[in-house]
Amino acid sequence: MSQTRTPVELLIVAIQDLHDGEIAWGERLAELREAVPASILSFVPDELARSAAQAFRLEALAEILGAPAQKMENIWLRAILDDAKRDSETIVEGPLRAIALVGAFRKGKQSERVSYETAIGLSRQLGHDEAVAVLTLSRDEEAAADADLARLLDELLQTIS
Ligand SMILES: [Fe+2]
């Protein structure tokens, strides 16, 4: 395995890692859709649209940097989504499953937010203003999605005794 040696190579690695994360959301939510309680079902189409748009931005950025977007497995996010799948199978349908899935989805959003921030920092150091702008847009979308999930969690918690 070749080693990453320069800041721009590390930015490419970060972009590839983020890109696989966006693809993972699309794959795993499609598998999970039937098991997602109605109370949180609106997250699914919202996230499918968001992750597809973000993946497209990352592909454009990778192309500018002369590298493929598809290369790296995002081990962290895929493990979080595996955990969500397990919750969907082992927790009874209803508010408890919804709470667990919101928790897992929030872990996913946080992992993406901090990963985008690494890529933003590298882009800033490299003076790559376009990358900073594009990655910041996606980072802000992740933060907003997490805030929406946090509100949903509060509502769900009110429904259990
Ligand atoms: Fe995302």
XYZ file of N, CA, C and O and ligand atoms in Angstrom:
645
model
N 0.856 -1.201 0.000
C 0.000 0.000 0.000
C 0.885 1.241 0.000
O 1.784 1.364 0.831
N 0.625 2.171 -0.956
C 1.434 3.383 -1.012
C 1.060 4.316 0.142
O -0.079 4.312 0.608
N 2.021 5.110 0.566
C 1.785 6.008 1.692
C 1.459 7.421 1.219
O 2.008 7.898 0.230
N 0.558 8.078 1.945
C 0.203 9.473 1.688
C 1.328 10.348 2.213
O 1.714 10.220 3.374
N 1.850 11.254 1.358
C 3.054 11.996 1.754
C 2.899 13.505 1.747
O 3.750 14.217 2.291
N 1.844 14.035 1.127
C 1.733 15.494 1.016
C 0.356 15.950 1.493
O -0.598 15.164 1.505
N 0.227 17.240 1.846
C -1.090 17.748 2.262
C -2.166 17.545 1.194
O -3.307 17.215 1.519
N -1.807 17.731 -0.073
C -2.837 17.571 -1.105
C -3.248 16.100 -1.232
O -4.434 15.787 -1.447
N -2.293 15.197 -1.062
C -2.647 13.769 -1.069
C -3.553 13.435 0.105
O -4.486 12.631 -0.021
N -3.289 14.053 1.251
C -4.146 13.799 2.419
C -5.542 14.382 2.201
O -6.537 13.767 2.604
N -5.629 15.526 1.526
C -6.946 16.083 1.199
C -7.710 15.124 0.280
O -8.913 14.902 0.466
N -7.015 14.544 -0.677
C -7.666 13.578 -1.581
C -8.175 12.373 -0.779
O -9.308 11.911 -0.979
N -7.373 11.877 0.146
C -7.799 10.756 0.999
C -9.059 11.144 1.785
O -10.014 10.364 1.888
N -9.044 12.363 2.337
C -10.204 12.828 3.119
C -11.446 12.899 2.240
O -12.550 12.512 2.667
N -11.285 13.385 1.016
C -12.421 13.485 0.088
C -12.936 12.091 -0.273
O -14.150 11.853 -0.330
N -12.021 11.154 -0.503
C -12.438 9.790 -0.849
C -13.167 9.123 0.324
O -14.158 8.403 0.136
N -12.680 9.369 1.528
C -13.322 8.830 2.732
C -14.731 9.415 2.883
O -15.703 8.688 3.132
N -14.842 10.726 2.706
C -16.156 11.386 2.793
C -17.089 10.858 1.712
O -18.281 10.619 1.955
N -16.560 10.671 0.517
C -17.398 10.212 -0.598
C -17.977 8.829 -0.307
O -19.169 8.591 -0.516
N -17.156 7.927 0.219
C -17.696 6.596 0.538
C -18.765 6.692 1.625
O -19.740 5.932 1.611
N -18.587 7.637 2.546
C -19.609 7.838 3.573
C -20.936 8.250 2.958
O -21.996 7.738 3.340
N -20.889 9.154 1.999
C -22.141 9.594 1.356
C -22.792 8.429 0.594
O -24.014 8.263 0.629
N -21.968 7.621 -0.054
C -22.499 6.449 -0.777
C -23.110 5.463 0.219
O -24.163 4.858 -0.029
N -22.448 5.305 1.374
C -22.941 4.366 2.399
C -24.338 4.759 2.879
O -25.195 3.900 3.082
N -24.576 6.078 3.063
C -25.928 6.515 3.473
C -26.959 6.032 2.453
O -28.021 5.509 2.829
N -26.671 6.226 1.193
C -27.617 5.821 0.145
C -27.892 4.330 0.179
O -29.050 3.890 0.111
N -26.821 3.543 0.302
C -26.976 2.078 0.313
C -27.734 1.598 1.543
O -28.661 0.800 1.458
N -27.321 2.079 2.701
C -27.866 1.534 3.950
C -29.292 2.012 4.209
O -30.102 1.271 4.746
N -29.599 3.266 3.852
C -30.975 3.743 4.064
C -31.941 3.004 3.150
O -33.088 2.755 3.535
N -31.484 2.631 1.968
C -32.348 1.859 1.080
C -32.667 0.505 1.729
O -33.800 0.019 1.655
N -31.682 -0.095 2.394
C -31.898 -1.376 3.088
C -32.790 -1.219 4.316
O -33.564 -2.104 4.656
N -32.636 -0.076 4.994
C -33.319 0.155 6.275
C -34.747 0.654 6.131
O -35.527 0.590 7.073
N -35.078 1.175 4.957
C -36.311 1.950 4.786
C -37.541 1.269 5.394
O -38.327 1.898 6.094
N -37.687 -0.042 5.164
C -38.875 -0.765 5.643
C -38.934 -0.821 7.171
O -40.004 -0.970 7.747
N -37.774 -0.714 7.811
C -37.715 -0.881 9.273
C -37.721 0.438 10.027
O -37.709 0.443 11.253
N -37.731 1.556 9.284
C -37.696 2.861 9.955
C -39.106 3.231 10.417
O -40.033 3.252 9.607
N -39.302 3.498 11.725
C -40.640 3.859 12.205
C -41.171 5.119 11.513
O -40.393 6.001 11.122
N -42.506 5.197 11.394
C -43.147 6.316 10.689
C -42.752 7.662 11.286
O -42.630 8.658 10.556
N -42.520 7.697 12.602
C -42.213 8.961 13.279
C -40.918 9.602 12.791
O -40.725 10.806 12.959
N -40.021 8.813 12.211
C -38.758 9.391 11.732
C -38.530 9.119 10.239
O -37.432 9.339 9.732
N -39.592 8.673 9.576
C -39.444 8.269 8.172
C -39.027 9.426 7.267
O -38.363 9.211 6.251
N -39.391 10.653 7.644
C -39.069 11.796 6.774
C -37.560 12.002 6.643
O -37.088 12.604 5.673
N -36.787 11.475 7.602
C -35.329 11.609 7.514
C -34.789 10.884 6.274
O -33.801 11.333 5.682
N -35.434 9.775 5.903
C -34.874 8.921 4.845
C -34.783 9.647 3.493
O -33.678 9.760 2.934
N -35.903 10.180 2.948
C -35.766 10.886 1.655
C -34.892 12.134 1.762
O -34.157 12.452 0.809
N -34.955 12.817 2.907
C -34.108 14.008 3.083
C -32.630 13.627 3.002
O -31.834 14.279 2.334
N -32.251 12.533 3.697
C -30.844 12.137 3.725
C -30.412 11.552 2.380
O -29.273 11.751 1.955
N -31.307 10.832 1.723
C -30.957 10.293 0.401
C -30.628 11.437 -0.563
O -29.647 11.362 -1.313
N -31.428 12.489 -0.526
C -31.182 13.636 -1.412
C -29.905 14.373 -1.009
O -29.080 14.731 -1.858
N -29.742 14.554 0.308
C -28.564 15.295 0.810
C -27.270 14.541 0.475
O -26.319 15.119 -0.043
N -27.231 13.242 0.773
C -25.990 12.492 0.557
C -25.671 12.379 -0.936
O -24.490 12.407 -1.312
N -26.695 12.286 -1.784
C -26.438 12.230 -3.234
C -25.834 13.542 -3.719
O -24.873 13.549 -4.503
N -26.370 14.661 -3.248
C -25.840 15.972 -3.654
C -24.409 16.155 -3.142
O -23.533 16.663 -3.852
N -24.170 15.714 -1.915
C -22.832 15.858 -1.332
C -21.822 14.965 -2.052
O -20.669 15.365 -2.272
N -22.250 13.746 -2.415
C -21.356 12.845 -3.163
C -20.985 13.476 -4.500
O -19.819 13.425 -4.933
N -21.961 14.106 -5.144
C -21.708 14.750 -6.434
C -20.667 15.868 -6.284
O -19.742 15.989 -7.091
N -20.808 16.675 -5.205
C -19.833 17.748 -4.961
C -18.423 17.182 -4.752
O -17.429 17.728 -5.221
N -18.344 16.073 -3.999
C -17.038 15.458 -3.726
C -16.419 14.906 -5.010
O -15.198 14.968 -5.202
N -17.266 14.344 -5.883
C -16.754 13.831 -7.162
C -16.173 14.972 -7.993
O -15.107 14.823 -8.609
N -16.864 16.111 -8.001
C -16.372 17.270 -8.760
C -15.048 17.767 -8.185
O -14.115 18.100 -8.932
N -14.958 17.770 -6.869
C -13.736 18.221 -6.204
C -12.572 17.258 -6.479
O -11.438 17.691 -6.756
N -12.845 15.974 -6.406
C -11.795 14.977 -6.692
C -11.292 15.140 -8.116
O -10.077 15.067 -8.369
N -12.212 15.393 -9.039
C -11.811 15.556 -10.440
C -10.885 16.761 -10.597
O -9.879 16.687 -11.303
N -11.218 17.863 -9.918
C -10.360 19.057 -9.964
C -8.958 18.721 -9.452
O -7.949 19.202 -9.974
N -8.902 17.845 -8.435
C -7.614 17.471 -7.836
C -6.934 16.329 -8.602
O -5.861 15.868 -8.214
N -7.593 15.860 -9.661
C -6.981 14.840 -10.524
C -6.963 13.455 -9.921
O -6.051 12.658 -10.198
N -7.967 13.159 -9.097
C -8.009 11.840 -8.438
C -9.424 11.283 -8.519
O -10.393 12.042 -8.644
N -9.551 9.941 -8.432
C -10.898 9.372 -8.382
C -11.537 9.625 -7.021
O -10.842 9.669 -6.009
N -12.859 9.814 -6.998
C -13.555 9.981 -5.710
C -13.739 8.634 -5.026
O -13.792 8.551 -3.802
N -13.809 7.565 -5.848
C -14.094 6.237 -5.307
C -12.786 5.487 -5.072
O -12.136 5.070 -6.031
N -12.409 5.322 -3.823
C -11.198 4.547 -3.547
C -11.173 4.004 -2.119
O -10.703 2.905 -1.885
N -11.687 4.813 -1.192
C -11.488 4.564 0.230
C -12.766 4.055 0.873
O -13.841 4.567 0.575
N -12.669 3.072 1.756
C -13.851 2.659 2.525
C -13.939 3.514 3.789
O -12.950 3.624 4.525
N -15.097 4.098 4.026
C -15.304 4.893 5.245
C -15.720 3.924 6.359
O -16.899 3.685 6.603
N -14.715 3.379 7.030
C -14.943 2.314 8.014
C -15.819 2.809 9.159
O -16.719 2.099 9.625
N -15.575 4.027 9.595
C -16.280 4.587 10.756
C -17.781 4.712 10.471
O -18.621 4.204 11.225
N -18.106 5.371 9.369
C -19.529 5.593 9.081
C -20.230 4.283 8.745
O -21.380 4.054 9.155
N -19.555 3.393 8.030
C -20.193 2.110 7.702
C -20.473 1.303 8.980
O -21.492 0.614 9.069
N -19.589 1.400 9.975
C -19.834 0.699 11.242
C -21.031 1.310 11.969
O -21.866 0.594 12.544
N -21.143 2.636 11.945
C -22.295 3.307 12.577
C -23.588 2.852 11.910
O -24.596 2.568 12.581
N -23.578 2.763 10.591
C -24.800 2.370 9.881
C -25.081 0.877 10.049
O -26.253 0.459 10.037
N -24.043 0.070 10.230
C -24.257 -1.348 10.592
C -24.975 -1.433 11.937
O -25.857 -2.266 12.142
N -24.556 -0.569 12.846
C -25.163 -0.514 14.177
C -26.646 -0.135 14.070
O -27.511 -0.710 14.750
N -26.948 0.827 13.200
C -28.342 1.227 12.976
C -29.148 0.048 12.442
O -30.288 -0.191 12.856
N -28.551 -0.706 11.534
C -29.252 -1.878 10.961
C -29.555 -2.899 12.063
O -30.653 -3.457 12.130
N -28.579 -3.118 12.932
C -28.797 -4.061 14.032
C -29.922 -3.566 14.941
O -30.786 -4.346 15.346
N -29.917 -2.267 15.259
C -31.003 -1.705 16.084
C -32.361 -1.939 15.431
O -33.349 -2.232 16.112
N -32.403 -1.788 14.108
C -33.683 -1.926 13.407
C -34.195 -3.362 13.470
O -35.394 -3.603 13.311
N -33.292 -4.304 13.725
C -33.677 -5.716 13.774
C -33.941 -6.202 15.202
O -34.662 -7.181 15.405
N -33.330 -5.540 16.167
C -33.378 -6.072 17.539
C -34.252 -5.254 18.484
O -34.482 -5.679 19.621
N -34.717 -4.088 18.040
C -35.570 -3.247 18.903
C -36.967 -3.220 18.295
O -37.127 -2.995 17.078
N -37.955 -3.428 19.149
C -39.333 -3.530 18.678
C -39.750 -2.248 17.943
O -39.324 -1.143 18.296
N -40.574 -2.422 16.911
C -41.093 -1.287 16.134
C -41.784 -0.285 17.064
O -42.525 -0.700 17.954
N -41.512 0.986 16.885
C -42.149 1.997 17.730
C -41.142 3.025 18.207
O -40.048 3.137 17.642
N -41.504 3.769 19.257
C -40.650 4.902 19.674
C -39.253 4.489 20.140
O -38.297 5.248 19.939
N -39.116 3.299 20.761
C -37.778 2.907 21.224
C -36.837 2.686 20.041
O -35.678 3.116 20.059
N -37.367 2.008 19.011
C -36.530 1.826 17.816
C -36.229 3.181 17.168
O -35.108 3.416 16.694
N -37.217 4.062 17.158
C -37.012 5.384 16.553
C -35.914 6.149 17.300
O -35.038 6.766 16.676
N -35.962 6.082 18.638
C -34.949 6.773 19.442
C -33.556 6.204 19.149
O -32.584 6.951 18.963
N -33.461 4.878 19.089
C -32.158 4.251 18.816
C -31.642 4.644 17.433
O -30.445 4.936 17.258
N -32.542 4.654 16.456
C -32.100 5.005 15.095
C -31.706 6.479 15.000
O -30.716 6.810 14.329
N -32.453 7.346 15.668
C -32.062 8.760 15.675
C -30.669 8.898 16.301
O -29.822 9.651 15.809
N -30.419 8.137 17.367
C -29.099 8.168 17.998
C -28.011 7.726 17.033
O -26.943 8.357 16.939
N -28.272 6.654 16.299
C -27.284 6.160 15.331
C -27.096 7.164 14.194
O -25.957 7.445 13.782
N -28.201 7.711 13.700
C -28.088 8.683 12.600
C -27.311 9.920 13.064
O -26.534 10.502 12.301
N -27.518 10.319 14.330
C -26.774 11.483 14.845
C -25.272 11.177 14.930
O -24.441 12.045 14.654
N -24.931 9.934 15.311
C -23.506 9.562 15.303
C -22.946 9.711 13.891
O -21.814 10.175 13.694
N -23.732 9.295 12.918
C -23.305 9.416 11.521
C -23.099 10.866 11.122
O -22.094 11.218 10.493
N -24.058 11.716 11.484
C -23.941 13.143 11.131
C -22.708 13.763 11.789
O -22.001 14.559 11.179
N -22.478 13.400 13.063
C -21.305 13.956 13.763
C -20.007 13.469 13.120
O -19.043 14.240 12.991
N -19.975 12.201 12.731
C -18.746 11.685 12.109
C -18.476 12.422 10.801
O -17.327 12.747 10.476
N -19.541 12.696 10.059
C -19.362 13.424 8.796
C -18.933 14.871 9.064
O -18.053 15.398 8.385
N -19.587 15.502 10.051
C -19.266 16.903 10.341
C -17.782 17.066 10.657
O -17.108 17.920 10.087
N -17.258 16.215 11.549
C -15.848 16.379 11.918
C -14.923 15.980 10.769
O -13.837 16.559 10.611
N -15.345 15.022 9.958
C -14.511 14.643 8.812
C -14.470 15.760 7.771
O -13.425 16.030 7.167
N -15.626 16.408 7.548
C -15.620 17.569 6.646
C -14.690 18.654 7.192
O -13.992 19.336 6.428
N -14.670 18.818 8.516
C -13.838 19.889 9.082
C -12.347 19.614 8.868
O -11.561 20.543 8.668
N -11.942 18.347 8.895
C -10.547 18.016 8.570
C -10.238 18.420 7.126
O -9.206 19.049 6.845
N -11.144 18.078 6.226
C -10.923 18.403 4.808
C -10.942 19.917 4.585
O -10.160 20.443 3.778
N -11.810 20.621 5.294
C -11.861 22.091 5.178
C -10.527 22.687 5.644
O -9.956 23.568 4.990
N -10.016 22.200 6.769
C -8.746 22.707 7.298
C -7.597 22.487 6.327
O -6.789 23.394 6.086
N -7.533 21.301 5.741
C -6.475 21.018 4.760
C -6.621 21.936 3.543
O -5.623 22.483 3.046
N -7.856 22.121 3.080
C -8.099 22.970 1.897
C -7.685 24.401 2.178
O -7.101 25.081 1.320
N -7.989 24.850 3.380
C -7.641 26.228 3.751
C -6.122 26.401 3.753
O -5.590 27.380 3.223
N -5.418 25.414 4.319
C -3.948 25.495 4.356
C -3.344 25.469 2.960
O -2.287 26.044 2.721
N -4.045 24.789 2.047
C -3.553 24.697 0.668
C -3.976 25.906 -0.168
O -3.625 26.000 -1.346
N -4.778 26.792 0.413
C -5.239 27.965 -0.332
C -6.257 27.619 -1.402
O -6.409 28.350 -2.387
N -6.967 26.502 -1.211
C -7.939 26.034 -2.207
C -9.331 26.552 -1.814
O -10.116 25.856 -1.184
N -9.606 27.794 -2.240
C -10.829 28.466 -1.792
C -12.098 27.757 -2.242
O -13.094 27.711 -1.508
N -12.090 27.207 -3.448
C -13.278 26.530 -3.959
C -13.592 25.291 -3.110
O -14.748 25.033 -2.762
N -12.542 24.555 -2.752
C -12.742 23.369 -1.908
C -13.279 23.773 -0.542
O -14.193 23.139 -0.009
N -12.722 24.847 0.029
C -13.209 25.327 1.333
C -14.706 25.628 1.243
O -15.496 25.212 2.101
N -15.120 26.331 0.179
C -16.522 26.730 0.048
C -17.434 25.511 -0.113
O -18.481 25.407 0.558
N -17.053 24.585 -0.968
C -17.894 23.410 -1.247
C -17.995 22.513 -0.011
O -19.080 22.044 0.352
N -16.853 22.300 0.637
C -16.843 21.414 1.808
C -17.575 22.054 2.991
O -18.225 21.354 3.768
N -17.479 23.378 3.102
C -18.187 24.075 4.185
C -19.693 23.982 3.994
O -20.446 23.800 4.966
N -20.148 24.072 2.759
C -21.582 23.918 2.470
C -22.075 22.558 2.965
O -23.100 22.460 3.652
N -21.329 21.505 2.656
C -21.735 20.161 3.094
C -21.621 20.025 4.614
O -22.503 19.442 5.256
N -20.561 20.571 5.194
C -20.416 20.511 6.662
C -21.615 21.177 7.343
O -22.176 20.648 8.313
N -22.028 22.317 6.815
C -23.171 23.027 7.411
C -24.463 22.225 7.257
O -25.329 22.250 8.148
N -24.603 21.531 6.147
C -25.791 20.670 5.953
C -25.804 19.529 6.973
O -26.864 19.173 7.490
N -24.628 18.966 7.255
C -24.553 17.881 8.260
C -24.945 18.415 9.633
O -25.690 17.774 10.377
N -24.451 19.609 9.971
C -24.758 20.199 11.277
C -26.256 20.494 11.386
O -26.868 20.252 12.439
N -26.862 20.986 10.312
C -28.302 21.287 10.328
C -29.112 19.992 10.443
O -30.122 19.942 11.168
N -28.664 18.944 9.746
C -29.375 17.658 9.821
C -29.295 17.097 11.235
O -30.269 16.542 11.760
N -28.143 17.262 11.865
C -28.004 16.785 13.248
C -28.921 17.572 14.184
O -29.539 16.994 15.087
N -29.013 18.874 13.975
C -29.898 19.699 14.817
C -31.354 19.261 14.646
O -32.109 19.191 15.627
N -31.744 18.936 13.417
C -33.111 18.444 13.169
C -33.336 17.119 13.907
O -34.394 16.892 14.492
N -32.330 16.242 13.851
C -32.450 14.943 14.539
C -32.520 15.133 16.052
O -33.244 14.406 16.736
N -31.782 16.102 16.567
C -31.813 16.364 18.013
C -33.212 16.814 18.439
O -33.712 16.404 19.493
N -33.853 17.642 17.616
C -35.233 18.073 17.913
C -36.180 16.877 17.864
O -37.061 16.720 18.708
N -35.970 16.015 16.871
C -36.799 14.806 16.735
C -36.628 13.911 17.968
O -37.597 13.337 18.482
N -35.408 13.809 18.445
C -35.140 13.005 19.639
C -35.932 13.538 20.830
O -36.553 12.772 21.574
N -35.922 14.851 21.012
C -36.689 15.455 22.116
C -38.163 15.106 22.010
O -38.805 14.759 23.009
N -38.708 15.190 20.808
C -40.132 14.869 20.612
C -40.403 13.401 20.941
O -41.386 13.067 21.602
N -39.519 12.532 20.487
C -39.702 11.086 20.718
C -39.620 10.763 22.213
O -40.364 9.928 22.721
N -38.699 11.435 22.891
C -38.536 11.162 24.326
C -39.790 11.537 25.113
O -40.064 10.932 26.153
N -40.545 12.539 24.594
C -41.791 12.930 25.272
C -42.864 11.855 25.162
O -43.831 11.864 25.906
N -42.691 10.930 24.198
C -43.741 9.936 23.959
C -43.556 8.671 24.786
O -44.412 7.787 24.761
N -42.447 8.561 25.500
C -42.249 7.364 26.339
C -42.287 7.763 27.807
O -41.977 8.891 28.152
N -42.671 6.809 28.639
C -42.782 7.141 30.069
C -41.497 6.768 30.788
O -40.694 6.022 30.300
Fe -23.409 13.553 4.171
